[in-house]
Amino acid sequence: MGEIVVLRHGQTEWSRTGQHTGTTDLPLLPEGEDQARGLRAALGGREFVEVRVSPLQRARRTAELAGLATTAVDPDLAEIDYGGYEGRTTAEISAELGREWSVWWDGTVPGSSPGETLAEVGQRVDRVLDRARARLADGDVALVAHGHVLRALTARWLGLPPEAGALFALAAGRYGLLGHEHGRPVLTGWALH
């Protein structure tokens, strides 16, 4: 039985400054490209039967620089649609609300887009996991995407609600491993580089 490698894209201008980057299609910074190239050695010993990638350029470029041959561009791997919180930092949102804000318990608000609930994100990542599970008998599957969506996906892999993604911090250019132990889904590695 193979493992699922969940890989967060390399650094962008907004990930460096802490701005929430959902639908904005930003390129990698030079250090983000270096992070992605650095993953080539870490992942080079694996043979992937499938590599699914978010449609956003930061994820597609990360996969390319990491030496992963994309087999499918998967819209369900796009980052959370932050709606009115797109491009804003947690500190800015918290100051506006007068209390600490988190996407994990407060969600999004409409803005230039309607935003997205964690329940909707959970439905998307469940579809991704169904597609990945169908291939694990043949080997490893890579999912190259974004921080929050991969954290929600990891929670769902473990049978937890998407909000439990709050527990799985994943920095830019890092990856995690989702596998099995005694036939049960487990986290076999996290925040690796």
mmCIF file of C-alpha atoms in Angstrom:
data_model
loop_
_atom_site.group_PDB
_atom_site.id
_atom_site.type_symbol
_atom_site.label_atom_id
_atom_site.label_comp_id
_atom_site.label_asym_id
_atom_site.label_seq_id
_atom_site.Cartn_x
_atom_site.Cartn_y
_atom_site.Cartn_z
ATOM 1 C CA MET A 1 0.000 0.000 0.000
ATOM 2 C CA GLY A 2 1.390 3.387 -1.015
ATOM 3 C CA GLU A 3 1.478 6.651 0.865
ATOM 4 C CA ILE A 4 0.034 10.051 0.033
ATOM 5 C CA VAL A 5 2.630 12.807 -0.058
ATOM 6 C CA VAL A 6 1.003 16.185 0.650
ATOM 7 C CA LEU A 7 3.307 18.967 -0.523
ATOM 8 C CA ARG A 8 2.785 22.667 0.134
ATOM 9 C CA HIS A 9 4.058 25.046 -2.531
ATOM 10 C CA GLY A 10 7.192 27.106 -1.988
ATOM 11 C CA GLN A 11 7.277 30.647 -0.608
ATOM 12 C CA THR A 12 5.363 33.460 -2.313
ATOM 13 C CA GLU A 13 5.313 37.146 -1.430
ATOM 14 C CA TRP A 14 2.059 36.730 0.479
ATOM 15 C CA SER A 15 3.032 33.532 2.294
ATOM 16 C CA ARG A 16 6.153 35.373 3.469
ATOM 17 C CA THR A 17 4.088 38.288 4.824
ATOM 18 C CA GLY A 18 1.296 36.118 6.259
ATOM 19 C CA GLN A 19 -1.385 37.313 3.839
ATOM 20 C CA HIS A 20 -4.126 34.785 3.135
ATOM 21 C CA THR A 21 -3.705 33.653 -0.461
ATOM 22 C CA GLY A 22 -6.662 31.712 -1.764
ATOM 23 C CA THR A 23 -7.657 32.502 -5.335
ATOM 24 C CA THR A 24 -4.952 35.111 -6.051
ATOM 25 C CA ASP A 25 -2.541 33.403 -8.443
ATOM 26 C CA LEU A 26 0.883 34.516 -7.203
ATOM 27 C CA PRO A 27 4.224 33.178 -8.486
ATOM 28 C CA LEU A 28 6.901 31.650 -6.304
ATOM 29 C CA LEU A 29 9.629 33.904 -4.956
ATOM 30 C CA PRO A 30 13.225 32.904 -5.793
ATOM 31 C CA GLU A 31 13.487 31.312 -2.322
ATOM 32 C CA GLY A 32 10.242 29.452 -3.025
ATOM 33 C CA GLU A 33 11.782 28.078 -6.195
ATOM 34 C CA ASP A 34 14.848 27.024 -4.181
ATOM 35 C CA GLN A 35 12.586 25.295 -1.637
ATOM 36 C CA ALA A 36 10.863 23.391 -4.443
ATOM 37 C CA ARG A 37 14.176 22.341 -6.021
ATOM 38 C CA GLY A 38 15.342 21.182 -2.594
ATOM 39 C CA LEU A 39 12.449 18.735 -2.445
ATOM 40 C CA ARG A 40 13.716 16.911 -5.531
ATOM 41 C CA ALA A 41 16.315 14.999 -3.470
ATOM 42 C CA ALA A 42 13.881 14.227 -0.639
ATOM 43 C CA LEU A 43 11.217 12.853 -3.001
ATOM 44 C CA GLY A 44 13.482 11.509 -5.743
ATOM 45 C CA GLY A 45 13.512 7.970 -4.374
ATOM 46 C CA ARG A 46 9.743 7.622 -4.700
ATOM 47 C CA GLU A 47 7.855 6.483 -7.741
ATOM 48 C CA PHE A 48 4.505 8.201 -7.972
ATOM 49 C CA VAL A 49 1.603 6.508 -9.728
ATOM 50 C CA GLU A 50 -0.257 9.812 -9.637
ATOM 51 C CA VAL A 51 0.640 13.462 -9.056
ATOM 52 C CA ARG A 52 -2.374 15.716 -8.584
ATOM 53 C CA VAL A 53 -1.721 19.461 -8.504
ATOM 54 C CA SER A 54 -3.757 22.571 -7.707
ATOM 55 C CA PRO A 55 -4.483 24.707 -10.780
ATOM 56 C CA LEU A 56 -2.689 27.718 -9.247
ATOM 57 C CA GLN A 57 0.764 28.509 -10.624
ATOM 58 C CA ARG A 58 2.571 28.396 -7.272
ATOM 59 C CA ALA A 59 1.613 24.722 -6.852
ATOM 60 C CA ARG A 60 2.196 23.767 -10.488
ATOM 61 C CA ARG A 61 5.672 25.358 -10.469
ATOM 62 C CA THR A 62 6.549 23.691 -7.164
ATOM 63 C CA ALA A 63 5.672 20.274 -8.610
ATOM 64 C CA GLU A 64 7.757 20.971 -11.703
ATOM 65 C CA LEU A 65 10.832 22.162 -9.765
ATOM 66 C CA ALA A 66 10.519 19.247 -7.319
ATOM 67 C CA GLY A 67 10.758 16.873 -10.289
ATOM 68 C CA LEU A 68 7.178 15.630 -10.088
ATOM 69 C CA ALA A 69 5.418 14.892 -13.370
ATOM 70 C CA THR A 70 1.844 16.157 -13.024
ATOM 71 C CA THR A 71 -0.759 13.600 -14.061
ATOM 72 C CA ALA A 72 -3.817 15.734 -13.192
ATOM 73 C CA VAL A 73 -4.592 19.370 -12.441
ATOM 74 C CA ASP A 74 -7.266 19.109 -9.763
ATOM 75 C CA PRO A 75 -9.494 22.130 -8.981
ATOM 76 C CA ASP A 76 -10.469 20.437 -5.697
ATOM 77 C CA LEU A 77 -6.883 21.075 -4.496
ATOM 78 C CA ALA A 78 -7.207 24.870 -4.823
ATOM 79 C CA GLU A 79 -6.670 26.820 -1.618
ATOM 80 C CA ILE A 80 -9.604 27.887 0.539
ATOM 81 C CA ASP A 81 -11.535 30.789 -0.971
ATOM 82 C CA TYR A 82 -11.035 33.410 1.755
ATOM 83 C CA GLY A 83 -13.618 35.809 0.277
ATOM 84 C CA GLY A 84 -13.284 39.190 1.993
ATOM 85 C CA TYR A 85 -10.196 38.011 3.868
ATOM 86 C CA GLU A 86 -8.174 37.411 0.690
ATOM 87 C CA GLY A 87 -4.840 39.202 0.869
ATOM 88 C CA ARG A 88 -5.256 40.115 4.544
ATOM 89 C CA THR A 89 -3.280 38.893 7.537
ATOM 90 C CA THR A 90 -4.678 37.266 10.650
ATOM 91 C CA ALA A 91 -3.506 40.288 12.671
ATOM 92 C CA GLU A 92 -5.408 42.712 10.394
ATOM 93 C CA ILE A 93 -8.599 40.651 10.531
ATOM 94 C CA SER A 94 -8.331 40.213 14.305
ATOM 95 C CA ALA A 95 -7.830 43.968 14.818
ATOM 96 C CA GLU A 96 -10.908 44.699 12.709
ATOM 97 C CA LEU A 97 -13.019 42.199 14.665
ATOM 98 C CA GLY A 98 -11.629 43.243 18.062
ATOM 99 C CA ARG A 99 -10.774 39.621 18.900
ATOM 100 C CA GLU A 100 -8.522 36.845 17.664
ATOM 101 C CA TRP A 101 -9.675 35.437 14.313
ATOM 102 C CA SER A 102 -8.911 32.023 12.813
ATOM 103 C CA VAL A 103 -10.160 30.481 9.601
ATOM 104 C CA TRP A 104 -10.508 27.221 11.571
ATOM 105 C CA TRP A 105 -13.231 28.458 13.909
ATOM 106 C CA ASP A 106 -14.464 31.740 12.381
ATOM 107 C CA GLY A 107 -14.474 30.933 8.674
ATOM 108 C CA THR A 108 -14.559 33.478 5.857
ATOM 109 C CA VAL A 109 -16.781 36.382 4.818
ATOM 110 C CA PRO A 110 -17.977 37.442 1.372
ATOM 111 C CA GLY A 111 -15.832 39.918 -0.529
ATOM 112 C CA SER A 112 -14.791 39.970 -4.168
ATOM 113 C CA SER A 113 -15.773 36.275 -4.017
ATOM 114 C CA PRO A 114 -18.326 34.581 -1.758
ATOM 115 C CA GLY A 115 -15.741 32.835 0.417
ATOM 116 C CA GLU A 116 -15.935 29.191 1.367
ATOM 117 C CA THR A 117 -16.966 27.268 4.463
ATOM 118 C CA LEU A 118 -14.796 24.550 5.965
ATOM 119 C CA ALA A 119 -17.665 22.124 5.294
ATOM 120 C CA GLU A 120 -17.341 22.948 1.584
ATOM 121 C CA VAL A 121 -13.560 22.519 1.781
ATOM 122 C CA GLY A 122 -14.137 19.181 3.523
ATOM 123 C CA GLN A 123 -16.332 18.008 0.653
ATOM 124 C CA ARG A 124 -13.659 18.993 -1.873
ATOM 125 C CA VAL A 125 -10.820 17.238 -0.066
ATOM 126 C CA ASP A 126 -12.938 14.131 0.489
ATOM 127 C CA ARG A 127 -13.239 13.883 -3.315
ATOM 128 C CA VAL A 128 -9.458 14.262 -3.654
ATOM 129 C CA LEU A 129 -8.899 11.547 -1.048
ATOM 130 C CA ASP A 130 -11.333 9.207 -2.815
ATOM 131 C CA ARG A 131 -9.335 9.620 -6.040
ATOM 132 C CA ALA A 132 -6.019 9.128 -4.211
ATOM 133 C CA ARG A 133 -7.207 6.038 -2.296
ATOM 134 C CA ALA A 134 -8.172 4.407 -5.592
ATOM 135 C CA ARG A 135 -4.496 4.549 -6.659
ATOM 136 C CA LEU A 136 -2.687 3.625 -3.417
ATOM 137 C CA ALA A 137 -2.728 -0.108 -4.174
ATOM 138 C CA ASP A 138 -0.425 0.732 -7.104
ATOM 139 C CA GLY A 139 1.999 2.995 -5.195
ATOM 140 C CA ASP A 140 2.484 6.502 -3.885
ATOM 141 C CA VAL A 141 0.340 9.516 -4.775
ATOM 142 C CA ALA A 142 1.521 13.137 -4.519
ATOM 143 C CA LEU A 143 -0.852 16.041 -3.868
ATOM 144 C CA VAL A 144 0.755 19.456 -4.453
ATOM 145 C CA ALA A 145 -1.300 22.340 -3.152
ATOM 146 C CA HIS A 146 -1.620 24.933 -0.381
ATOM 147 C CA GLY A 147 -1.321 25.163 3.389
ATOM 148 C CA HIS A 148 -4.897 25.339 4.618
ATOM 149 C CA VAL A 149 -6.450 22.963 2.079
ATOM 150 C CA LEU A 150 -3.748 20.348 2.763
ATOM 151 C CA ARG A 151 -4.262 20.724 6.512
ATOM 152 C CA ALA A 152 -8.025 20.141 6.093
ATOM 153 C CA LEU A 153 -7.256 17.174 3.813
ATOM 154 C CA THR A 154 -4.944 15.683 6.449
ATOM 155 C CA ALA A 155 -7.647 16.018 9.094
ATOM 156 C CA ARG A 156 -10.148 14.264 6.830
ATOM 157 C CA TRP A 157 -7.613 11.468 6.083
ATOM 158 C CA LEU A 158 -7.460 10.852 9.829
ATOM 159 C CA GLY A 159 -11.267 10.792 10.134
ATOM 160 C CA LEU A 160 -11.429 14.207 11.811
ATOM 161 C CA PRO A 161 -13.564 17.211 10.830
ATOM 162 C CA PRO A 162 -11.854 19.709 8.508
ATOM 163 C CA GLU A 163 -11.555 22.178 11.417
ATOM 164 C CA ALA A 164 -8.988 19.826 12.974
ATOM 165 C CA GLY A 165 -6.628 21.026 10.249
ATOM 166 C CA ALA A 166 -5.763 23.703 12.818
ATOM 167 C CA LEU A 167 -3.534 21.067 14.439
ATOM 168 C CA PHE A 168 -1.315 20.467 11.382
ATOM 169 C CA ALA A 169 0.828 23.548 10.660
ATOM 170 C CA LEU A 170 2.656 23.135 7.352
ATOM 171 C CA ALA A 171 5.182 25.772 6.280
ATOM 172 C CA ALA A 172 5.805 26.696 2.661
ATOM 173 C CA GLY A 173 8.004 24.184 0.853
ATOM 174 C CA ARG A 174 7.348 21.382 3.365
ATOM 175 C CA TYR A 175 5.556 18.069 2.975
ATOM 176 C CA GLY A 176 3.791 15.403 4.987
ATOM 177 C CA LEU A 177 3.141 11.684 4.603
ATOM 178 C CA LEU A 178 -0.257 10.049 4.995
ATOM 179 C CA GLY A 179 -0.158 6.299 5.283
ATOM 180 C CA HIS A 180 -1.573 3.296 7.099
ATOM 181 C CA GLU A 181 -0.811 1.319 10.212
ATOM 182 C CA HIS A 182 -2.673 -1.936 10.836
ATOM 183 C CA GLY A 183 -5.067 -0.967 8.056
ATOM 184 C CA ARG A 184 -5.963 2.407 9.607
ATOM 185 C CA PRO A 185 -5.133 5.849 8.174
ATOM 186 C CA VAL A 186 -2.274 7.517 10.089
ATOM 187 C CA LEU A 187 0.112 10.431 9.802
ATOM 188 C CA THR A 188 3.516 8.893 9.037
ATOM 189 C CA GLY A 189 5.540 12.093 8.645
ATOM 190 C CA TRP A 190 4.977 15.850 8.865
ATOM 191 C CA ALA A 191 6.586 19.203 8.019
ATOM 192 C CA LEU A 192 9.451 17.438 6.257
ATOM 193 C CA HIS A 193 11.815 19.058 3.754
#
